[in-house]
Amino acid sequence: MEGEGDVVAEQSKHDLQSLLFSPDRDFLIRNNGDEVIDSLLVYLCPVNCVKVDNLKGKKVGLYFSASWCGPCQQFTPNFVEVYNELSPKGDFEIVFVSADRADEAFKGYFSKMPWLAIPFSDSNTRDRLDELFKVMGIPYLVILDENGKVVTEDGVEFIRDYGVDAYPFTQERIKEIKEEVEKAKREQPLKFFLTSRSRDFVISANGNKVSISELEGNTIGLYFAQSSYKKCVKFTLKLIEVYENLKAKGEKFEVVMIPFDNKEESFIQGFEKMPWLSLPFKDKSCVKLARSFEIQTIPALVIIGPDGRTLQPDVVEAIEEHGTETYPFTPEKFSELDEKDKAKRDAQTLESILVSGDLDFVIGKDGHKIKAKDDAFELIFISSDRDQTSFEEYFSEMPWLALPFEDDRKEYLDRIFKVQGIPTLVAIGPTGRTVTTEARKLVMYHGADAYPFTEARLKEIEAEIEEMAKGWPKKVKHELHEHELELIRRPPFVCDGCKERGTIWSFYCEKCKFDLHPKCALEENKGTKGDKEDDMEEGTKTKEGYVCDGDVCRKA
């Protein structure tokens, strides 16, 4: 992590007295289990008041965080564990710099922290620290050494990736860890994945400990799952079938569950029905492994080969489709399965994707716009609603057909069309073969004109689009915007002139994300720049002034 932040870290040095204290305050507050005091009474320096002398000779972390921030809420419990393990050393302290907007929110959040804090009432110091360290997102952790020198501004990343091992959080220590990691990956990759500093075993459902060394030479499936989660429950049954079939054949295949259960009782009840091994409940390695393998959703099954190297990043879909045939999970096997899938797609019919045993029907309605163009068109709604009532209410607004609620065919359709999100619209041609899985995008851009969604029709549309723009200038200046606007193809947008929806062509300013319909850009200028600036300012406001992206809440 050698970048601009490291240069700042090398050059910055601070006096703790002037950094953390103000002319009216020479203390920090500590949460010691009592009510957090933050008023004039604190000047009496009760037991939860800490003087500056207590920080001399210590490494100090400034933790910028807030109760309303989702990534902070996820990071703080892990940080507490690291702090509690390091605090007996006596040379490390954390100071919480709150970004909360209300005293009660601060108190509730700080009550979960075992370290120090700038009093909430001292907003001047909190704002000054925020500006001094150029905090653009939270959680954010700056580490200072014993002399007040900035060691790193990447404390959050160091702790997320390496935990206690990152101490004392220097670039040198991180370099050492990375070298140790690479060596472990080369020499004992399976142990690297599955062991921790305090554990060199996995557990069986009966509670026995199984040494990780006993797994060497096996093909290993790392099963990321939550026992009670509906999708995991369903896939677990399929995986048990595959696992037991392979074991019966004498194959050297083992599964190790990486549990993400929230309650130990749920984990125990789920795991006792499984024939394989698992990491212990709430083991710290679970999160580390999920980050290492970039697990985005569960269930997920990562395959580690007999040599300890990753064979496949996730085989859940393959096992659902092909079962035991996926073994031994090699690239050659997956190429073979791809060919099989291609042949199946080429032979696809409407019956092959919509008929399953006795399920050979849909439920229906009458009439919609494309139907008026071509009676040989139908649309079938595949619901992802949570309950029958929601399904019925939503379907009542639709003029087309549907699969019944919780129909078993939905799971198969999700899988063969690789549905990653909703809404998704798949177009099936008259022969039953797939025309496109991107029909939603085509309808958004072109409406009913996109029908029948074929390559030939798309070429016709493309020609119509190019013809539409003939004679238009490539660039224009307009009263509503200070910069020159360029004619480009755009996804659906809202015109900043007339506020109506637009598609395909826009006169656009990349710098300001400003759109004008061609009709608005090419007609006589309307409106004033002042009106537009008011609109833009209003549109940029977000809750708390931050935007969260999963790992951090950044200033908008």
XYZ file of C-alpha atoms in Angstrom:
556
model
C 0.000 0.000 0.000
C 2.668 2.429 -1.027
C 0.893 5.508 -2.298
C 0.050 9.085 -1.544
C -1.233 8.152 1.928
C 2.151 6.665 2.801
C 3.942 9.880 1.823
C 1.620 11.791 4.151
C 2.265 9.215 6.865
C 6.031 9.636 6.555
C 5.943 13.423 6.636
C 3.229 14.098 9.274
C 3.993 14.464 12.976
C 1.642 15.794 15.630
C 1.724 16.904 19.240
C -1.001 14.987 21.060
C -1.714 17.865 23.417
C -2.560 20.285 20.603
C -4.103 17.539 18.458
C -6.642 16.076 20.885
C -7.248 18.728 23.498
C -8.683 22.245 23.463
C -8.163 25.355 25.618
C -11.320 24.437 27.548
C -10.653 20.693 27.841
C -7.589 18.692 28.924
C -9.193 15.234 29.014
C -10.788 12.490 26.949
C -13.694 10.325 28.063
C -13.641 6.553 28.468
C -16.510 4.101 28.385
C -16.062 1.958 31.489
C -19.540 0.481 31.619
C -21.060 3.470 33.407
C -23.219 6.067 31.713
C -21.141 8.189 29.349
C -20.886 11.671 30.847
C -20.570 14.579 28.463
C -21.483 17.790 30.288
C -20.006 20.376 32.624
C -19.802 17.651 35.289
C -17.028 16.023 33.313
C -14.740 18.899 34.285
C -14.618 17.297 37.721
C -12.799 14.458 35.968
C -14.732 11.434 37.246
C -13.574 7.838 36.680
C -14.375 7.919 32.978
C -12.191 10.983 32.344
C -8.620 10.465 31.058
C -5.873 13.111 31.133
C -3.395 13.661 28.315
C -0.498 12.245 30.325
C -2.053 8.787 29.989
C -1.309 8.828 26.246
C 2.387 9.681 26.511
C 4.626 6.969 25.084
C 1.689 5.133 23.460
C 0.721 4.435 19.890
C -2.613 6.180 19.298
C -5.285 5.392 16.734
C -7.821 8.060 15.738
C -11.012 6.210 14.807
C -13.411 8.269 12.668
C -16.781 6.518 12.729
C -20.540 6.979 13.247
C -23.517 4.951 14.414
C -25.527 5.629 11.220
C -22.788 4.191 8.984
C -23.404 0.539 7.969
C -19.732 -0.253 7.174
C -18.761 1.240 10.570
C -21.285 -0.964 12.354
C -19.756 -4.002 10.646
C -16.141 -3.012 11.308
C -16.373 -1.815 14.919
C -17.030 -5.248 16.571
C -13.967 -6.707 14.826
C -11.934 -3.673 15.839
C -13.040 -4.130 19.467
C -11.713 -7.710 19.409
C -8.353 -6.517 18.069
C -8.183 -3.720 20.642
C -8.998 -6.051 23.541
C -6.219 -8.399 22.456
C -3.679 -5.578 22.136
C -4.621 -3.440 25.166
C -2.754 -5.637 27.725
C 0.471 -4.512 26.008
C -0.179 -1.110 27.585
C 1.305 0.838 24.677
C -1.706 1.205 22.389
C -4.816 3.387 22.661
C -7.731 4.376 20.440
C -9.570 7.711 20.386
C -13.041 7.742 18.821
C -13.814 10.816 16.714
C -17.559 10.717 16.169
C -19.372 11.782 13.002
C -22.759 11.350 14.676
C -25.231 14.232 14.540
C -26.923 13.706 17.924
C -25.620 13.195 21.467
C -27.870 10.178 22.110
C -26.638 8.429 18.961
C -23.036 9.088 20.042
C -23.637 7.716 23.540
C -25.352 4.571 22.269
C -22.553 3.825 19.799
C -19.702 4.726 22.171
C -21.183 2.448 24.855
C -20.049 -0.504 22.681
C -16.433 0.738 22.551
C -13.756 -0.022 25.205
C -11.510 2.920 24.266
C -11.422 6.720 24.581
C -13.341 9.439 22.757
C -13.383 13.160 22.065
C -16.431 14.422 24.020
C -19.396 14.823 21.695
C -19.884 18.406 22.902
C -16.457 19.361 21.530
C -17.545 19.616 17.913
C -14.772 22.092 17.124
C -12.037 19.525 17.832
C -13.914 16.794 15.984
C -14.334 19.034 12.928
C -10.700 20.144 13.114
C -9.449 16.527 13.149
C -11.777 15.652 10.303
C -10.316 18.470 8.210
C -6.695 17.916 9.286
C -6.689 14.266 8.229
C -8.818 14.927 5.122
C -11.387 12.307 6.112
C -13.407 11.612 2.971
C -15.097 8.405 4.157
C -15.719 6.310 7.253
C -14.741 4.053 8.935
C -11.292 5.654 8.861
C -8.372 4.885 11.174
C -5.174 6.934 11.468
C -2.354 5.391 13.534
C 0.223 7.637 15.283
C 3.428 6.284 16.806
C 4.809 7.149 20.288
C 6.151 10.461 18.967
C 2.928 11.534 17.263
C 4.168 10.621 13.806
C 1.555 9.253 11.390
C 2.386 5.584 10.808
C -0.500 4.898 8.453
C -3.862 6.230 7.354
C -4.889 2.755 6.152
C -5.637 1.336 9.607
C -9.083 0.052 8.661
C -7.710 -1.934 5.704
C -4.822 -3.305 7.801
C -7.174 -4.563 10.525
C -9.733 -5.927 8.053
C -7.046 -7.867 6.215
C -4.660 -8.895 9.001
C -6.299 -8.288 12.401
C -3.968 -8.342 15.412
C -1.095 -9.509 13.209
C -0.938 -6.014 11.667
C 0.358 -4.503 14.935
C 2.228 -2.107 15.175
C 0.587 -1.124 11.868
C 3.761 0.022 10.127
C 4.437 -0.417 6.431
C 7.365 -2.649 7.405
C 5.070 -4.957 9.376
C 2.569 -5.190 6.525
C 5.404 -6.025 4.139
C 6.531 -8.809 6.500
C 2.987 -10.203 6.677
C 2.636 -10.203 2.903
C 5.921 -12.085 2.564
C 4.789 -14.596 5.213
C 1.462 -15.015 3.412
C 3.125 -15.663 0.057
C 5.486 -18.197 1.638
C 2.597 -19.987 3.367
C 0.590 -20.050 0.128
C 3.539 -21.649 -1.682
C 4.568 -24.193 0.949
C 1.327 -25.163 2.757
C -1.615 -23.616 0.898
C -4.348 -25.678 2.598
C -3.082 -24.812 6.071
C -2.827 -21.194 5.007
C -6.515 -21.145 4.080
C -7.898 -23.095 7.026
C -5.697 -22.518 10.095
C -5.573 -19.554 12.435
C -3.114 -18.535 15.135
C -5.128 -20.434 17.741
C -6.523 -23.335 15.673
C -5.036 -26.024 13.398
C -8.152 -28.178 13.106
C -11.707 -28.294 11.771
C -14.646 -29.953 13.500
C -17.069 -32.743 12.630
C -20.785 -32.726 13.426
C -20.190 -34.876 16.543
C -17.744 -32.323 17.923
C -14.508 -34.149 17.122
C -11.484 -32.132 16.053
C -9.900 -33.156 12.752
C -6.362 -31.970 12.059
C -6.079 -29.952 8.864
C -3.010 -32.014 7.957
C -5.355 -35.001 7.554
C -7.039 -33.202 4.644
C -3.859 -32.871 2.602
C -4.099 -34.507 -0.824
C -7.903 -34.259 -0.994
C -9.997 -32.116 -3.289
C -11.653 -29.696 -0.849
C -14.908 -27.771 -1.205
C -15.072 -24.658 0.984
C -18.805 -24.308 1.545
C -19.827 -20.739 2.477
C -23.325 -21.043 3.912
C -25.836 -20.116 6.593
C -27.679 -23.154 7.928
C -31.136 -21.604 8.109
C -31.006 -19.520 4.913
C -33.564 -20.871 2.450
C -31.237 -21.015 -0.570
C -28.521 -22.702 1.497
C -30.950 -25.271 2.896
C -31.989 -26.225 -0.638
C -28.444 -26.444 -1.994
C -27.203 -28.354 1.063
C -29.543 -31.232 0.184
C -28.098 -31.360 -3.334
C -24.525 -31.141 -2.057
C -25.130 -33.964 0.454
C -26.283 -36.160 -2.430
C -23.141 -35.350 -4.458
C -20.843 -35.729 -1.428
C -22.200 -39.132 -0.441
C -22.099 -40.426 -4.039
C -18.442 -39.413 -4.381
C -17.552 -40.912 -0.991
C -19.272 -44.175 -1.980
C -17.046 -44.294 -5.072
C -13.946 -43.840 -2.905
C -13.121 -40.388 -4.262
C -10.807 -38.209 -2.166
C -13.247 -35.352 -1.775
C -14.026 -33.416 1.399
C -16.225 -30.435 2.225
C -15.421 -27.865 4.915
C -18.279 -25.520 5.775
C -17.461 -21.848 6.367
C -20.454 -20.945 8.551
C -22.113 -17.545 8.630
C -24.870 -18.362 11.115
C -25.815 -15.573 13.510
C -26.839 -17.888 16.353
C -24.886 -20.884 17.649
C -28.076 -22.900 18.152
C -28.969 -22.462 14.482
C -25.451 -23.500 13.452
C -25.536 -26.644 15.609
C -28.996 -27.688 14.400
C -27.996 -27.235 10.766
C -24.520 -28.742 10.985
C -25.614 -31.929 12.757
C -27.504 -32.918 9.581
C -24.408 -32.493 7.392
C -21.911 -35.323 6.735
C -18.847 -33.114 6.314
C -16.544 -30.871 8.377
C -16.742 -27.213 9.392
C -14.856 -24.315 10.862
C -16.094 -23.569 14.404
C -19.025 -21.211 14.896
C -18.019 -17.525 14.617
C -14.412 -18.458 13.782
C -12.467 -15.354 12.730
C -11.194 -17.150 9.619
C -14.729 -17.167 8.145
C -14.653 -13.456 7.323
C -11.009 -13.650 6.192
C -11.838 -16.475 3.773
C -14.907 -14.696 2.424
C -12.756 -11.644 1.675
C -9.911 -13.746 0.205
C -12.234 -15.565 -2.204
C -14.378 -12.445 -2.851
C -17.592 -14.195 -1.857
C -20.510 -11.936 -2.811
C -23.440 -14.208 -1.986
C -24.263 -17.523 -0.336
C -24.382 -20.400 -0.880
C -20.945 -20.518 -2.527
C -18.658 -23.537 -2.976
C -14.976 -22.852 -3.712
C -12.979 -25.863 -4.904
C -9.384 -26.334 -3.701
C -7.421 -28.967 -5.645
C -5.233 -31.742 -4.137
C -2.212 -29.437 -4.541
C -3.869 -26.777 -2.376
C -4.478 -24.410 -5.291
C -7.895 -22.960 -6.191
C -9.528 -25.002 -8.948
C -12.889 -23.228 -9.240
C -14.128 -19.995 -7.557
C -17.741 -21.231 -7.192
C -19.418 -24.439 -8.416
C -22.899 -24.024 -6.916
C -24.568 -23.506 -10.315
C -22.624 -26.374 -11.883
C -23.597 -28.800 -9.125
C -27.239 -27.723 -9.272
C -27.221 -28.386 -13.022
C -24.930 -31.429 -13.314
C -24.590 -32.945 -9.840
C -21.839 -35.559 -9.487
C -20.783 -35.023 -13.116
C -18.949 -31.839 -12.051
C -16.263 -33.870 -10.240
C -13.211 -33.556 -10.278
C -13.949 -29.870 -10.979
C -11.019 -29.437 -13.355
C -10.966 -26.914 -16.229
C -11.155 -29.880 -18.628
C -14.301 -31.174 -16.923
C -15.912 -27.732 -17.052
C -15.101 -27.396 -20.768
C -16.834 -30.720 -21.295
C -19.875 -29.524 -19.338
C -19.942 -26.252 -21.315
C -20.178 -28.251 -24.542
C -22.994 -30.288 -23.040
C -24.821 -27.107 -21.998
C -24.391 -25.634 -25.477
C -25.906 -28.721 -27.086
C -28.785 -28.507 -24.632
C -29.375 -24.838 -25.482
C -29.313 -25.626 -29.189
C -32.007 -28.258 -28.666
C -34.055 -26.047 -26.318
C -37.833 -25.986 -26.754
C -40.562 -24.205 -24.855
C -41.572 -27.526 -23.320
C -38.027 -28.306 -22.181
C -37.835 -25.131 -20.098
C -41.453 -24.748 -18.938
C -42.684 -28.312 -18.393
C -41.566 -30.244 -15.338
C -43.509 -33.416 -14.463
C -47.098 -32.437 -13.744
C -46.218 -28.739 -13.924
C -47.270 -28.124 -17.528
C -49.406 -24.975 -17.175
C -49.331 -21.229 -16.465
C -52.009 -18.900 -15.120
C -53.367 -16.194 -17.427
C -54.786 -12.761 -18.294
C -55.593 -10.785 -21.500
C -53.950 -8.162 -23.714
C -50.935 -5.755 -23.842
C -49.140 -3.434 -26.299
C -46.821 -5.877 -28.151
C -49.724 -8.339 -28.327
C -51.527 -5.758 -30.464
C -48.625 -5.816 -32.943
C -48.323 -9.604 -33.086
C -50.821 -12.040 -31.632
C -48.131 -14.734 -31.656
C -46.499 -13.169 -28.603
C -46.913 -13.965 -24.939
C -45.247 -12.930 -21.708
C -44.929 -15.010 -18.529
C -44.305 -13.423 -15.113
C -41.841 -15.344 -12.876
C -42.408 -13.982 -9.384
C -39.767 -13.304 -6.725
C -42.391 -12.107 -4.218
C -42.086 -13.200 -0.591
C -45.692 -14.304 -0.063
C -48.859 -15.278 -1.929
C -50.663 -12.012 -1.107
C -47.856 -9.860 -2.534
C -47.758 -12.030 -5.648
C -51.508 -11.722 -6.209
C -51.513 -7.939 -5.671
C -48.593 -7.435 -8.077
C -49.915 -9.865 -10.695
C -53.325 -8.184 -10.607
C -51.686 -5.143 -12.273
C -50.328 -7.253 -15.162
C -52.164 -8.179 -18.393
C -50.117 -11.325 -19.136
C -49.495 -14.883 -17.871
C -47.565 -16.143 -14.838
C -46.136 -19.208 -13.190
C -47.980 -19.934 -9.935
C -46.409 -18.502 -6.783
C -43.451 -20.555 -5.458
C -43.564 -22.798 -8.533
C -40.631 -25.249 -8.530
C -39.811 -24.308 -12.125
C -38.619 -20.841 -11.045
C -35.375 -22.145 -9.550
C -34.529 -24.008 -12.768
C -35.324 -20.954 -14.916
C -33.200 -18.713 -12.672
C -30.312 -21.111 -13.128
C -30.405 -21.722 -16.891
C -30.825 -18.024 -17.663
C -28.274 -17.030 -14.973
C -30.617 -14.503 -13.382
C -28.482 -12.321 -11.097
C -31.038 -9.628 -10.345
C -34.578 -8.476 -11.006
C -36.251 -7.328 -13.137
C -34.857 -9.596 -15.869
C -36.621 -10.163 -19.199
C -35.690 -13.171 -21.343
C -37.030 -13.438 -24.921
C -37.755 -16.948 -26.290
C -38.273 -17.332 -30.048
C -41.021 -19.333 -31.838
C -38.820 -22.468 -31.896
C -38.251 -22.333 -28.153
C -34.631 -21.177 -28.382
C -33.413 -18.152 -26.438
C -33.335 -14.953 -28.495
C -31.791 -12.745 -25.788
C -31.493 -12.479 -22.010
C -31.155 -8.689 -22.380
C -34.725 -7.947 -23.489
C -35.329 -5.676 -20.476
C -32.617 -3.291 -21.645
C -34.022 -3.326 -25.178
C -37.534 -2.506 -23.949
C -36.179 0.318 -21.770
C -34.387 1.842 -24.760
C -36.859 1.177 -27.551
C -40.209 0.145 -26.029
C -42.442 -2.036 -28.219
C -40.269 -1.189 -31.241
C -37.645 -3.645 -29.941
C -39.942 -6.603 -30.723
C -39.150 -9.364 -31.733
C -35.739 -8.691 -30.089
C -33.763 -10.437 -32.846
C -30.377 -9.402 -34.218
C -32.087 -8.449 -37.481
C -34.502 -6.151 -35.666
C -31.657 -4.588 -33.660
C -29.799 -3.801 -36.884
C -32.934 -2.128 -38.244
C -33.255 -0.066 -35.063
C -29.592 0.920 -35.252
C -30.091 2.205 -38.798
C -33.183 4.149 -37.677
C -31.226 5.708 -34.810
C -28.409 6.870 -37.059
C -30.912 8.270 -39.540
C -32.641 10.163 -36.721
C -29.475 12.146 -35.916
C -28.649 13.126 -39.493
C -28.259 16.882 -39.789
C -27.926 17.466 -36.045
C -24.825 19.364 -34.886
C -22.218 17.340 -32.972
C -21.877 20.044 -30.320
C -24.032 22.940 -29.111
C -23.967 25.745 -26.557
C -27.157 26.298 -24.575
C -28.376 28.924 -22.148
C -29.246 26.297 -19.555
C -25.652 25.144 -19.136
C -22.266 26.835 -18.953
C -20.299 24.157 -20.862
C -20.511 22.970 -24.445
C -22.833 19.976 -24.895
C -21.864 16.999 -27.059
C -24.297 14.767 -28.968
C -23.840 11.190 -27.692
C -25.784 7.945 -27.271
C -27.122 7.638 -23.704
C -29.009 5.105 -21.610
C -32.415 6.318 -20.361
C -32.046 9.732 -18.711
C -34.083 12.649 -17.409
C -33.698 15.812 -19.450
C -32.343 18.669 -17.344
C -34.348 21.081 -19.479
C -37.923 19.799 -19.652
C -37.539 17.174 -16.841
C -39.013 14.475 -19.066
C -37.550 11.035 -19.705
C -35.221 10.642 -22.663
C -33.500 7.766 -24.444
C -30.846 7.128 -27.084
C -29.619 10.615 -28.074
C -28.648 13.380 -25.670
C -26.692 16.604 -25.818
C -24.526 15.863 -22.811
C -21.890 17.394 -20.516
C -19.711 14.636 -19.073
C -18.169 16.896 -16.423
C -21.522 17.944 -14.938
C -23.619 14.893 -15.921
C -26.033 17.268 -17.658
C -28.505 16.003 -20.305
C -30.704 17.789 -22.805
C -33.151 16.163 -25.203
C -32.222 16.962 -28.809
C -35.563 18.777 -29.099
C -34.672 20.903 -26.052
C -31.072 21.513 -27.138
C -31.936 22.468 -30.705
C -34.985 24.651 -30.091
C -34.781 28.248 -28.879
C -33.045 28.449 -25.449
C -35.345 28.424 -22.428
C -34.885 28.849 -18.702
C -32.052 30.433 -16.737
C -28.806 29.114 -15.435
C -29.757 30.182 -11.917
C -32.834 27.941 -11.925
C -30.726 25.027 -13.050
C -28.090 25.535 -10.367
C -30.792 25.448 -7.689
C -32.087 22.176 -9.106
C -28.616 20.624 -9.197
C -27.813 21.673 -5.644
C -31.029 20.109 -4.370
C -30.367 16.894 -6.286
C -26.940 16.311 -4.748
C -28.106 16.183 -1.143
C -27.919 12.769 0.525
C -28.641 11.515 4.013
C -25.922 12.656 6.404
C -23.988 13.978 3.391
C -22.488 10.541 2.722
C -22.915 7.743 0.177
C -22.217 4.157 1.305
C -20.747 1.569 -1.082
C -20.477 -1.472 1.226
C -16.975 -1.051 2.681
C -17.021 2.673 3.421
C -19.390 5.658 3.646
C -17.867 8.437 1.522
C -18.629 12.134 1.634
C -20.976 13.068 -1.169
